[in-house]
């Protein structure tokens, strides 16, 4: 009898906990995205949108040095946006006539459809469509990319090599800290869970919050270059815009795509004649320095280009 009463009380306790947890969880899942900071709001207000296959893509386009023919297109990393470039934007306008950046589909202020099959191929086509929209499809373009943007740049380079009509004409390429070699790439634990979590992934994306995001992203930066809390909030606000946290698991499939198409994308770098430069921060934990440098030095790429 005593044992039966104890079990009954335990069941009642768990029911009460469940009844309390359900509304708390529901309230948590409906927390509105953070307000844009004045700087991020200014970035959005000064940008524009164009439409790609019914989807709105955000971009920035600034006119810089008068008389210069040089155009640079900036390709941001995961999981952030074109706002990554704001600290060097003014400096770039002093060097280039046009400085252009976009938020890839699923990132920043661009649309974030779901469900959707996000792919590097589609992102590269969006870059090409943007330059057609701006009337620059026949101009020679300098590409500056980072992380996720490196892979998009590799696909654009592959298309350029094929001399297909309507493709970008690339003048130079600068890649920075991206996993161009899939075998040296070490995703964070949270990225692995989101990428390959199956039915668990949609739950994790809904449970993600600023604390989890900031604690997961901060170690990716070097000890002397870590973002401030306000900068992390700007990044998080960009992700939460249009419920972008709910598509992170879909966006992370780029890691699997990079493995599948390694020959295509690494091969594009190994046999081109345009200037290519690598900027590599050796404290990168996602692309560890010794492994990356060894593979880079022993590859056809390392014998051709500077780092």
XYZ file of C-alpha atoms in Angstrom, residues 15-219:
205
model
C 2.095 15.459 -14.244
C 2.408 18.775 -12.426
C 5.943 19.248 -13.746
C 4.698 18.486 -17.253
C 1.782 20.897 -16.959
C 4.171 23.614 -15.818
C 6.831 22.820 -18.430
C 4.495 22.853 -21.448
C 3.497 26.546 -21.205
C 7.039 27.547 -20.267
C 8.432 25.698 -23.294
C 5.732 27.162 -25.531
C 6.552 30.662 -24.303
C 10.257 30.019 -24.849
C 9.749 28.795 -28.401
C 7.810 31.973 -29.209
C 10.388 34.407 -27.890
C 10.541 37.129 -30.553
C 13.863 37.812 -32.269
C 16.031 40.509 -30.692
C 15.646 44.045 -31.959
C 18.214 45.212 -34.477
C 20.955 47.391 -33.049
C 21.243 50.888 -34.572
C 24.286 49.765 -36.579
C 22.578 46.630 -37.912
C 19.399 48.566 -38.646
C 21.471 51.112 -40.596
C 23.089 48.269 -42.562
C 19.693 46.904 -43.516
C 18.282 50.342 -44.373
C 21.199 51.159 -46.661
C 20.903 47.863 -48.540
C 18.537 46.664 -51.242
C 16.716 43.512 -52.309
C 16.418 41.725 -55.624
C 14.291 38.715 -56.479
C 15.691 35.331 -57.428
C 13.048 32.771 -58.442
C 10.485 34.438 -56.223
C 12.848 34.773 -53.246
C 14.095 38.094 -51.871
C 17.871 38.410 -51.597
C 19.447 41.238 -49.597
C 22.570 42.959 -50.886
C 24.796 45.990 -50.429
C 26.295 47.896 -53.357
C 28.547 50.903 -52.735
C 30.314 53.121 -55.243
C 33.890 53.816 -54.220
C 36.897 55.167 -56.083
C 35.906 57.215 -59.118
C 37.691 56.189 -62.300
C 38.749 52.755 -61.078
C 37.462 49.771 -63.059
C 37.856 47.401 -60.116
C 34.844 45.561 -58.688
C 34.934 43.338 -55.606
C 32.203 40.927 -54.510
C 32.251 39.721 -50.895
C 30.964 36.266 -49.931
C 30.293 35.790 -46.209
C 30.631 32.765 -43.950
C 28.385 30.497 -41.891
C 26.126 31.238 -40.025
C 26.245 35.009 -40.330
C 25.692 37.527 -43.143
C 27.114 40.326 -45.271
C 27.321 42.410 -42.092
C 30.529 40.470 -41.364
C 32.284 42.886 -43.728
C 31.149 46.166 -42.189
C 34.463 46.908 -40.443
C 36.438 46.855 -43.688
C 33.691 48.213 -45.952
C 34.904 51.811 -46.014
C 38.483 50.717 -46.631
C 37.395 48.620 -49.594
C 35.558 51.594 -51.129
C 38.890 53.449 -51.128
C 40.406 50.668 -53.251
C 37.549 49.529 -55.500
C 35.031 51.338 -57.677
C 32.195 48.987 -56.675
C 31.962 47.015 -53.420
C 29.156 44.442 -53.425
C 28.028 41.932 -50.814
C 24.931 39.791 -50.411
C 23.240 37.702 -47.779
C 23.071 34.177 -49.143
C 19.656 32.531 -49.229
C 18.850 31.403 -45.686
C 21.136 33.993 -44.092
C 20.826 37.523 -42.704
C 18.036 39.599 -44.230
C 17.479 37.337 -47.240
C 14.507 34.980 -47.373
C 14.791 31.722 -45.436
C 12.326 29.305 -47.014
C 11.544 26.022 -45.307
C 11.431 23.291 -46.210
C 14.070 23.984 -48.859
C 17.028 22.136 -50.336
C 19.835 24.616 -49.713
C 22.891 24.029 -51.861
C 26.197 25.636 -52.797
C 25.149 25.401 -56.447
C 22.073 27.532 -55.792
C 24.070 30.101 -53.828
C 26.555 30.426 -56.708
C 23.664 30.921 -59.134
C 22.288 33.657 -56.860
C 25.637 35.489 -57.016
C 25.545 35.278 -60.818
C 21.934 36.499 -60.842
C 22.829 39.471 -58.624
C 25.566 40.594 -60.988
C 23.191 40.279 -63.937
C 20.670 42.342 -61.967
C 23.346 45.023 -61.493
C 24.384 44.900 -65.157
C 27.857 43.613 -64.299
C 27.679 40.177 -65.910
C 30.328 41.103 -68.494
C 32.743 42.763 -66.077
C 35.809 41.140 -64.514
C 35.144 40.516 -60.835
C 37.454 40.219 -57.824
C 36.086 37.781 -55.240
C 36.806 38.005 -51.503
C 35.318 35.130 -49.515
C 35.281 33.591 -46.064
C 34.331 30.146 -44.713
C 31.020 29.103 -46.375
C 31.676 31.776 -48.982
C 34.907 30.007 -49.951
C 32.954 27.017 -51.244
C 30.592 29.257 -53.203
C 33.682 30.947 -54.675
C 35.121 27.537 -55.612
C 31.915 26.661 -57.479
C 32.004 30.030 -59.274
C 35.639 29.355 -60.161
C 34.724 25.924 -61.527
C 32.048 27.471 -63.746
C 34.465 30.157 -64.880
C 36.937 27.467 -65.912
C 34.283 25.792 -68.032
C 33.874 29.017 -70.056
C 30.114 28.687 -69.957
C 28.114 31.640 -71.192
C 26.472 33.725 -68.482
C 29.066 32.787 -65.870
C 31.184 35.180 -63.833
C 34.440 36.373 -65.295
C 36.773 36.198 -62.316
C 39.816 38.475 -62.223
C 41.206 37.380 -58.846
C 40.182 35.360 -55.813
C 41.013 35.723 -52.128
C 39.894 32.928 -49.790
C 40.007 33.190 -45.995
C 39.779 30.440 -43.366
C 37.432 28.065 -45.098
C 37.486 24.283 -45.155
C 38.571 23.987 -48.771
C 39.882 20.498 -47.915
C 36.955 18.495 -46.464
C 39.315 16.017 -44.793
C 40.879 18.698 -42.568
C 37.572 20.261 -41.563
C 36.537 19.687 -37.930
C 32.911 20.787 -37.395
C 31.819 21.857 -33.935
C 29.780 19.362 -31.895
C 26.642 21.476 -32.273
C 27.146 21.573 -36.056
C 27.434 17.776 -36.140
C 24.257 17.371 -34.102
C 22.330 19.796 -36.292
C 23.697 18.395 -39.545
C 23.190 14.704 -38.849
C 20.664 14.710 -36.018
C 17.768 13.422 -38.101
C 14.468 13.978 -36.270
C 16.416 15.614 -33.430
C 17.716 18.478 -35.610
C 14.414 20.441 -35.897
C 14.035 20.244 -32.110
C 17.566 21.530 -31.549
C 17.047 24.454 -33.914
C 13.976 25.513 -31.937
C 15.768 25.182 -28.619
C 18.793 27.181 -29.742
C 19.188 30.506 -27.979
C 21.720 33.315 -27.687
C 23.589 31.599 -24.864
C 24.060 28.359 -26.826
C 24.920 30.286 -29.991
C 27.488 32.604 -28.398
C 29.164 29.837 -26.397
C 29.405 27.713 -29.522
C 30.690 30.402 -31.875
C 33.127 32.365 -29.688
C 35.849 29.642 -29.551
